[in-house]
């Protein structure tokens, strides 16, 4: 158990690493708190929700949309939630995104916190205050940046996490290693997913290390002017492929990282693509894939990271060190279609 307070530009987030949901009543008064979760998590951990007002949503990215947010708002009104209510998202990234988004607009903003239950949400989605929903094929097109007041880790939730979701989470862990932490990259090369699943202390340490990487990057640049953009490594192309091909987020990011390594070679002389590919495969994720380049490019054009004629692409200089490289859209189209 470890409690760390991270300071952001105008708020704090309390991180409770490896605490357990029983600690929640100490930070959120049960009568004035409403949990939001999805059916998978609720069904697998029904006892843990006992004594808490809970809104249970249908699981899946396809429900990370405005109509789901509207239904949460309607249920909040039924619960007579007011400005003193705390909303707690207990789930994967879909649940934390929706919860943070609704909490930011309900009555112009109420207190919220997260209990991330997927590996991806533990190391990434729950951290940094980006809360939003998808619109059509455009991921996270609508949303807000607002920090949760707490993030509590209960590692027991991971017992029911499907294998595919473990792999999904490792995509973001590999991303963090690539852009920020070469010694963690070495560890990933030595370890396997199975070993992490078998040893509680190893997975706890890994989760905490990754959560801290993300929190520190966000601390430096909450509103994504420079440093935070590095977290988009693998995500530019990844997002374009994710909804179009019905890929899991982690799978799409893994493919995106593979191509970003290739593009890096052309701009920074990065020469460790093989190592990155080996690690991606080691954790059960895809690398090179066939996809409709033109279609992907059409979605890229709408990407939020595009500024005028250039696309800001995150590239690797070496493992553990990333840069943001503006690439003219017309060059990117050429590079992509040649790969
Ligand atoms: N806000 C951010 O900064 C940020 C960062 C990264 C990703 N995201 C978002 O996060 C989402 C992806 O997150 P995700 O992969 O956690 O998605 P998710 O919430 O859909 O969870 C994945 C699946 O695992 C199930 N699940 C989660 N925890 C479980 C558990 N403990 N036991 C059994 N089943 C469990 C869910 O029901 C779901 O079916 C995407 O929408 C992505 O855009 C947001
Ligand atoms: Zn991601």
Short mmCIF file of C-alpha atoms and ligand atoms in Angstrom, two decimals:
data_model
loop_
_atom_site.label_atom_id
_atom_site.label_comp_id
_atom_site.label_asym_id
_atom_site.label_seq_id
_atom_site.Cartn_x
_atom_site.Cartn_y
_atom_site.Cartn_z
CA UNK A 1 0.00 0.00 0.00
CA UNK A 2 1.32 3.40 -0.90
CA UNK A 3 -0.33 6.81 -0.89
CA UNK A 4 1.09 9.50 -3.18
CA UNK A 5 -0.39 12.92 -3.87
CA UNK A 6 0.26 14.26 -7.35
CA UNK A 7 -0.12 17.96 -7.92
CA UNK A 8 -1.57 19.20 -11.21
CA UNK A 9 -1.95 22.79 -12.38
CA UNK A 10 -5.00 23.55 -10.31
CA UNK A 11 -5.77 20.39 -8.38
CA UNK A 12 -4.37 17.34 -6.60
CA UNK A 13 -5.00 13.68 -7.22
CA UNK A 14 -4.50 11.18 -4.40
CA UNK A 15 -3.15 7.87 -5.63
CA UNK A 16 -3.83 4.88 -3.39
CA UNK A 17 -1.66 2.11 -4.81
CA UNK A 18 -2.69 -1.46 -3.94
CA UNK A 19 -5.24 -0.41 -1.30
CA UNK A 20 -8.48 -2.27 -1.90
CA UNK A 21 -12.04 -1.04 -2.42
CA UNK A 22 -12.72 -1.28 1.33
CA UNK A 23 -10.70 1.93 1.71
CA UNK A 24 -13.21 3.81 -0.47
CA UNK A 25 -15.52 4.58 2.43
CA UNK A 26 -12.69 6.58 4.04
CA UNK A 27 -12.43 8.90 1.04
CA UNK A 28 -16.03 9.00 -0.15
CA UNK A 29 -19.07 9.08 2.10
CA UNK A 30 -21.25 6.12 0.94
CA UNK A 31 -24.53 8.06 1.20
CA UNK A 32 -23.21 10.81 -1.05
CA UNK A 33 -21.39 8.59 -3.51
CA UNK A 34 -22.51 6.84 -6.67
CA UNK A 35 -20.41 4.20 -8.41
CA UNK A 36 -20.46 3.71 -12.16
CA UNK A 37 -19.38 0.36 -13.55
CA UNK A 38 -20.18 -2.07 -16.34
CA UNK A 39 -22.00 -5.42 -16.35
CA UNK A 40 -18.85 -7.54 -16.68
CA UNK A 41 -17.21 -6.02 -13.62
CA UNK A 42 -20.41 -5.85 -11.62
CA UNK A 43 -21.24 -9.51 -12.27
CA UNK A 44 -17.73 -10.74 -11.44
CA UNK A 45 -17.42 -8.69 -8.22
CA UNK A 46 -20.99 -8.22 -7.06
CA UNK A 47 -20.04 -8.44 -3.36
CA UNK A 48 -17.61 -5.56 -3.64
CA UNK A 49 -20.44 -3.24 -4.69
CA UNK A 50 -22.56 -4.08 -1.65
CA UNK A 51 -23.64 -1.00 0.24
CA UNK A 52 -22.89 1.38 -2.65
CA UNK A 53 -25.35 3.12 -4.99
CA UNK A 54 -24.30 1.79 -8.37
CA UNK A 55 -25.09 2.59 -11.99
CA UNK A 56 -24.33 -0.41 -14.19
CA UNK A 57 -23.69 0.25 -17.88
CA UNK A 58 -23.40 -2.10 -20.86
CA UNK A 59 -19.73 -2.92 -21.49
CA UNK A 60 -17.80 -1.94 -24.59
CA UNK A 61 -16.27 0.92 -26.55
CA UNK A 62 -19.43 1.16 -28.69
CA UNK A 63 -21.19 2.52 -25.61
CA UNK A 64 -18.62 5.28 -24.99
CA UNK A 65 -21.02 7.72 -26.61
CA UNK A 66 -23.20 10.67 -25.74
CA UNK A 67 -26.40 8.61 -25.32
CA UNK A 68 -24.71 6.56 -22.57
CA UNK A 69 -23.60 9.77 -20.87
CA UNK A 70 -27.21 10.99 -21.10
CA UNK A 71 -28.47 7.80 -19.47
CA UNK A 72 -25.97 8.20 -16.61
CA UNK A 73 -27.14 11.80 -16.14
CA UNK A 74 -30.77 10.65 -16.02
CA UNK A 75 -29.91 8.05 -13.39
CA UNK A 76 -27.99 10.65 -11.37
CA UNK A 77 -31.12 12.78 -11.34
CA UNK A 78 -33.13 9.76 -10.16
CA UNK A 79 -30.60 9.22 -7.36
CA UNK A 80 -31.05 12.93 -6.55
CA UNK A 81 -27.33 13.50 -6.95
CA UNK A 82 -26.32 17.05 -6.12
CA UNK A 83 -23.17 19.19 -6.00
CA UNK A 84 -21.93 17.27 -2.99
CA UNK A 85 -22.16 13.90 -4.71
CA UNK A 86 -18.97 12.00 -5.57
CA UNK A 87 -19.01 9.89 -8.71
CA UNK A 88 -16.64 6.91 -8.78
CA UNK A 89 -15.87 5.08 -12.00
CA UNK A 90 -15.09 1.44 -11.24
CA UNK A 91 -13.96 -0.12 -14.47
CA UNK A 92 -11.83 -0.02 -17.56
CA UNK A 93 -11.05 3.03 -19.67
CA UNK A 94 -14.54 3.24 -21.10
CA UNK A 95 -16.04 3.56 -17.63
CA UNK A 96 -13.39 5.98 -16.33
CA UNK A 97 -13.73 8.17 -19.44
CA UNK A 98 -17.52 8.32 -19.24
CA UNK A 99 -17.53 8.85 -15.48
CA UNK A 100 -15.02 11.70 -15.64
CA UNK A 101 -16.92 13.28 -18.50
CA UNK A 102 -20.32 13.10 -16.84
CA UNK A 103 -18.92 14.26 -13.50
CA UNK A 104 -17.38 17.26 -15.26
CA UNK A 105 -20.64 18.45 -16.76
CA UNK A 106 -23.28 17.31 -14.27
CA UNK A 107 -24.30 20.46 -12.38
CA UNK A 108 -21.28 22.08 -14.02
CA UNK A 109 -18.94 19.64 -12.32
CA UNK A 110 -18.98 17.37 -9.27
CA UNK A 111 -16.19 15.52 -7.44
CA UNK A 112 -15.08 12.24 -8.99
CA UNK A 113 -12.57 9.44 -8.52
CA UNK A 114 -11.62 6.18 -10.16
CA UNK A 115 -11.06 2.56 -9.24
CA UNK A 116 -9.49 1.28 -12.45
CA UNK A 117 -10.09 -2.44 -12.99
CA UNK A 118 -8.39 -3.18 -16.30
CA UNK A 119 -4.62 -3.14 -16.71
CA UNK A 120 -5.02 -0.44 -19.34
CA UNK A 121 -7.02 1.76 -17.02
CA UNK A 122 -4.61 1.17 -14.10
CA UNK A 123 -1.54 2.31 -16.04
CA UNK A 124 -3.08 4.80 -18.41
CA UNK A 125 -6.75 5.65 -18.94
CA UNK A 126 -7.55 6.60 -15.34
CA UNK A 127 -4.61 9.03 -15.15
CA UNK A 128 -4.31 12.51 -16.57
CA UNK A 129 -7.80 13.91 -16.49
CA UNK A 130 -8.77 13.42 -20.12
CA UNK A 131 -12.39 12.40 -20.08
CA UNK A 132 -14.41 11.99 -23.20
CA UNK A 133 -16.58 10.07 -25.60
CA UNK A 134 -16.42 8.93 -29.22
CA UNK A 135 -18.43 10.43 -32.07
CA UNK A 136 -18.85 8.07 -35.02
CA UNK A 137 -15.42 6.81 -36.07
CA UNK A 138 -13.71 9.68 -34.26
CA UNK A 139 -12.29 8.57 -30.94
CA UNK A 140 -12.51 10.90 -27.95
CA UNK A 141 -13.80 13.68 -30.18
CA UNK A 142 -15.76 15.35 -27.37
CA UNK A 143 -14.52 15.78 -23.83
CA UNK A 144 -12.81 17.76 -21.16
CA UNK A 145 -9.57 17.79 -19.16
CA UNK A 146 -10.30 17.63 -15.43
CA UNK A 147 -8.38 15.63 -12.84
CA UNK A 148 -10.02 13.01 -10.62
CA UNK A 149 -9.69 13.76 -6.94
CA UNK A 150 -8.46 10.23 -6.25
CA UNK A 151 -7.42 7.02 -7.97
CA UNK A 152 -7.59 3.88 -5.88
CA UNK A 153 -6.02 0.61 -6.99
CA UNK A 154 -7.60 -2.65 -5.94
CA UNK A 155 -5.51 -5.31 -7.64
CA UNK A 156 -8.03 -8.05 -6.81
CA UNK A 157 -10.19 -6.86 -9.72
CA UNK A 158 -7.50 -8.14 -12.06
CA UNK A 159 -8.36 -11.74 -11.09
CA UNK A 160 -11.32 -11.65 -13.47
CA UNK A 161 -9.65 -9.70 -16.28
CA UNK A 162 -9.78 -11.68 -19.56
CA UNK A 163 -6.42 -12.63 -21.11
CA UNK A 164 -6.98 -10.39 -24.16
CA UNK A 165 -7.41 -7.42 -21.85
CA UNK A 166 -4.09 -8.16 -20.16
CA UNK A 167 -2.40 -8.01 -23.55
CA UNK A 168 -4.29 -4.84 -24.33
CA UNK A 169 -2.86 -3.17 -21.23
CA UNK A 170 0.66 -4.22 -22.05
CA UNK A 171 0.55 -2.10 -25.21
CA UNK A 172 0.54 1.05 -23.04
CA UNK A 173 3.23 -0.38 -20.76
CA UNK A 174 5.45 -1.07 -23.78
CA UNK A 175 4.67 2.47 -24.97
CA UNK A 176 5.82 3.95 -21.65
CA UNK A 177 9.02 1.89 -21.81
CA UNK A 178 9.71 3.04 -25.38
CA UNK A 179 9.26 6.75 -24.71
CA UNK A 180 10.50 7.09 -21.12
CA UNK A 181 12.10 4.11 -19.45
CA UNK A 182 14.73 1.96 -21.14
CA UNK A 183 15.40 -0.08 -18.01
CA UNK A 184 11.73 -1.03 -17.85
CA UNK A 185 12.05 -2.00 -21.51
CA UNK A 186 14.90 -4.35 -20.53
CA UNK A 187 12.68 -5.83 -17.82
CA UNK A 188 9.90 -6.42 -20.35
CA UNK A 189 12.39 -8.23 -22.59
CA UNK A 190 13.31 -10.55 -19.72
CA UNK A 191 9.82 -11.12 -18.30
CA UNK A 192 6.66 -12.62 -19.77
CA UNK A 193 3.00 -11.89 -19.32
CA UNK A 194 2.57 -15.18 -17.50
CA UNK A 195 5.29 -14.35 -14.98
CA UNK A 196 3.69 -11.00 -14.23
CA UNK A 197 0.30 -12.66 -13.77
CA UNK A 198 1.76 -15.22 -11.40
CA UNK A 199 3.68 -12.84 -9.17
CA UNK A 200 1.50 -10.29 -7.43
CA UNK A 201 4.43 -8.17 -6.26
CA UNK A 202 5.85 -7.90 -9.79
CA UNK A 203 2.59 -6.77 -11.34
CA UNK A 204 1.98 -4.32 -8.47
CA UNK A 205 5.41 -2.78 -8.99
CA UNK A 206 4.96 -2.63 -12.74
CA UNK A 207 1.55 -0.96 -12.43
CA UNK A 208 2.86 1.59 -9.97
CA UNK A 209 5.91 2.35 -12.10
CA UNK A 210 3.72 2.93 -15.15
CA UNK A 211 1.11 4.96 -13.34
CA UNK A 212 3.92 7.19 -12.05
CA UNK A 213 5.40 7.64 -15.53
CA UNK A 214 2.06 8.77 -16.86
CA UNK A 215 1.29 10.99 -13.88
CA UNK A 216 4.67 12.72 -14.13
CA UNK A 217 4.33 13.39 -17.85
CA UNK A 218 0.88 14.87 -17.25
CA UNK A 219 2.19 16.96 -14.33
CA UNK A 220 4.71 18.58 -16.63
CA UNK A 221 2.19 19.35 -19.34
CA UNK A 222 -1.41 18.89 -18.35
CA UNK A 223 -2.90 20.57 -21.38
CA UNK A 224 -0.83 18.83 -24.02
CA UNK A 225 1.42 21.49 -25.42
CA UNK A 226 4.63 19.44 -25.59
CA UNK A 227 5.67 16.70 -23.14
CA UNK A 228 2.25 15.05 -22.95
CA UNK A 229 2.21 14.59 -26.70
CA UNK A 230 4.84 11.89 -26.25
CA UNK A 231 2.11 9.67 -24.81
CA UNK A 232 0.58 9.61 -28.27
CA UNK A 233 3.35 7.29 -29.45
CA UNK A 234 1.63 4.63 -31.56
CA UNK A 235 -1.72 6.37 -31.17
CA UNK A 236 -1.91 8.53 -34.28
CA UNK A 237 -2.24 5.64 -36.68
CA UNK A 238 -3.58 3.47 -33.85
CA UNK A 239 -6.68 5.58 -33.37
CA UNK A 240 -7.31 5.67 -37.11
CA UNK A 241 -7.29 1.86 -37.20
CA UNK A 242 -9.07 1.18 -33.92
CA UNK A 243 -12.67 1.97 -34.73
CA UNK A 244 -12.41 1.27 -38.43
CA UNK A 245 -11.27 -2.29 -37.97
CA UNK A 246 -12.88 -3.05 -34.64
CA UNK A 247 -9.46 -3.61 -33.07
CA UNK A 248 -8.87 -3.44 -29.36
CA UNK A 249 -7.19 -0.21 -28.29
CA UNK A 250 -3.97 -2.01 -27.33
CA UNK A 251 -3.83 -3.95 -30.58
CA UNK A 252 -4.29 -0.76 -32.59
CA UNK A 253 -1.61 1.00 -30.55
CA UNK A 254 0.77 -1.94 -31.02
CA UNK A 255 0.38 -1.70 -34.79
CA UNK A 256 0.73 2.08 -34.54
CA UNK A 257 3.98 1.72 -32.56
CA UNK A 258 5.37 -0.68 -35.16
CA UNK A 259 4.79 1.82 -37.96
CA UNK A 260 5.97 4.74 -35.81
CA UNK A 261 9.29 2.87 -35.34
CA UNK A 262 9.56 2.49 -39.10
CA UNK A 263 8.84 6.17 -39.66
CA UNK A 264 11.35 7.02 -36.88
CA UNK A 265 14.05 5.25 -38.87
CA UNK A 266 13.57 7.77 -41.68
CA UNK A 267 13.65 10.87 -39.46
CA UNK A 268 15.85 10.06 -36.45
CA UNK A 269 17.81 7.05 -37.65
CA UNK A 270 16.17 4.92 -34.94
CA UNK A 271 17.58 1.43 -35.43
CA UNK A 272 15.94 -0.73 -32.77
CA UNK A 273 12.65 -1.53 -34.46
CA UNK A 274 13.37 -5.26 -34.16
CA UNK A 275 13.66 -5.05 -30.38
CA UNK A 276 10.38 -3.16 -30.11
CA UNK A 277 8.65 -5.65 -32.41
CA UNK A 278 9.96 -8.58 -30.38
CA UNK A 279 8.60 -7.12 -27.16
CA UNK A 280 5.22 -6.33 -28.74
CA UNK A 281 4.96 -9.94 -29.94
CA UNK A 282 6.19 -11.30 -26.60
CA UNK A 283 3.08 -9.82 -24.97
CA UNK A 284 0.70 -11.27 -27.56
CA UNK A 285 0.11 -8.10 -29.59
CA UNK A 286 0.07 -7.54 -33.38
CA UNK A 287 2.78 -5.64 -35.30
CA UNK A 288 2.70 -5.31 -39.08
CA UNK A 289 -0.80 -5.53 -40.48
CA UNK A 290 -2.57 -5.05 -43.75
CA UNK A 291 -4.99 -2.16 -43.70
CA UNK A 292 -6.51 0.23 -46.18
CA UNK A 293 -3.87 2.99 -46.20
CA UNK A 294 -6.11 5.52 -47.93
CA UNK A 295 -8.95 5.01 -45.49
CA UNK A 296 -6.59 5.26 -42.53
CA UNK A 297 -5.12 8.42 -43.97
CA UNK A 298 -8.57 9.98 -44.38
CA UNK A 299 -9.17 9.51 -40.65
CA UNK A 300 -5.67 10.79 -39.82
CA UNK A 301 -6.56 14.03 -41.53
CA UNK A 302 -9.17 14.65 -38.83
CA UNK A 303 -6.77 13.77 -36.02
CA UNK A 304 -6.66 16.30 -33.20
CA UNK A 305 -2.86 16.34 -33.34
CA UNK A 306 -2.84 17.77 -36.84
CA UNK A 307 -1.92 21.41 -36.93
CA UNK A 308 -2.51 23.05 -40.28
CA UNK A 309 -0.54 21.19 -42.91
CA UNK A 310 1.65 19.20 -40.53
CA UNK A 311 0.91 16.15 -38.44
CA UNK A 312 2.78 15.98 -35.14
CA UNK A 313 4.07 12.45 -35.09
CA UNK A 314 5.76 10.92 -32.05
CA UNK A 315 8.99 9.20 -33.05
CA UNK A 316 11.74 7.40 -31.16
CA UNK A 317 15.33 8.58 -31.11
CA UNK A 318 16.26 5.55 -29.07
CA UNK A 319 14.48 3.25 -26.64
CA UNK A 320 13.50 5.42 -23.69
CA UNK A 321 13.64 8.68 -25.64
CA UNK A 322 10.92 10.10 -27.89
CA UNK A 323 10.45 13.34 -29.82
CA UNK A 324 7.57 15.06 -31.57
CA UNK A 325 8.25 15.50 -35.26
CA UNK A 326 6.00 17.63 -37.43
CA UNK A 327 5.52 15.76 -40.70
CA UNK A 328 3.81 17.47 -43.65
CA UNK A 329 0.56 15.65 -44.44
CA UNK A 330 1.53 15.02 -48.04
CA UNK A 331 4.85 13.40 -46.99
CA UNK A 332 3.06 11.29 -44.40
CA UNK A 333 0.65 10.03 -47.01
CA UNK A 334 3.61 9.02 -49.20
CA UNK A 335 5.55 7.42 -46.34
CA UNK A 336 2.54 5.45 -45.16
CA UNK A 337 1.60 4.12 -48.54
CA UNK A 338 5.22 3.03 -49.14
CA UNK A 339 5.50 1.06 -45.87
N1 LIG B 1 -8.58 9.15 -20.77
C1 LIG B 1 -7.41 8.72 -21.17
O1 LIG B 1 -6.40 9.37 -20.98
C2 LIG B 1 -7.32 7.40 -21.86
C3 LIG B 1 -6.09 6.80 -22.06
C4 LIG B 1 -6.05 5.55 -22.66
C5 LIG B 1 -7.22 4.94 -23.04
N2 LIG B 1 -8.40 5.56 -22.85
C6 LIG B 1 -9.66 4.91 -23.25
O2 LIG B 1 -9.81 3.71 -22.52
C7 LIG B 1 -10.61 2.81 -23.29
C8 LIG B 1 -9.94 1.47 -23.28
O3 LIG B 1 -9.81 1.02 -21.94
P1 LIG B 1 -10.08 -0.49 -21.53
O4 LIG B 1 -9.31 -1.37 -22.42
O5 LIG B 1 -9.93 -0.61 -20.09
O6 LIG B 1 -11.61 -0.63 -22.00
P2 LIG B 1 -12.94 -1.15 -21.33
O7 LIG B 1 -13.39 -0.27 -20.28
O8 LIG B 1 -13.84 -1.41 -22.48
O9 LIG B 1 -12.54 -2.55 -20.67
C9 LIG B 1 -12.20 -3.62 -21.48
C10 LIG B 1 -13.08 -4.84 -21.22
O10 LIG B 1 -12.66 -5.45 -20.02
C11 LIG B 1 -13.74 -5.58 -19.13
N3 LIG B 1 -13.18 -5.47 -17.80
C12 LIG B 1 -12.52 -4.40 -17.27
N4 LIG B 1 -12.05 -4.69 -16.05
C13 LIG B 1 -12.42 -5.96 -15.81
C14 LIG B 1 -12.22 -6.85 -14.71
N5 LIG B 1 -11.49 -6.48 -13.66
N6 LIG B 1 -12.77 -8.07 -14.79
C15 LIG B 1 -13.47 -8.47 -15.87
N7 LIG B 1 -13.67 -7.70 -16.95
C16 LIG B 1 -13.16 -6.46 -16.90
C17 LIG B 1 -14.74 -4.53 -19.53
O11 LIG B 1 -16.02 -4.88 -19.17
C18 LIG B 1 -14.55 -4.53 -21.04
O12 LIG B 1 -15.30 -5.57 -21.62
C19 LIG B 1 -10.73 3.42 -24.66
O13 LIG B 1 -12.01 3.99 -24.79
C20 LIG B 1 -9.69 4.51 -24.68
O14 LIG B 1 -10.01 5.59 -25.52
C21 LIG B 1 -8.47 6.77 -22.26
ZN1 LIG B 2 -3.81 4.39 -25.37
#
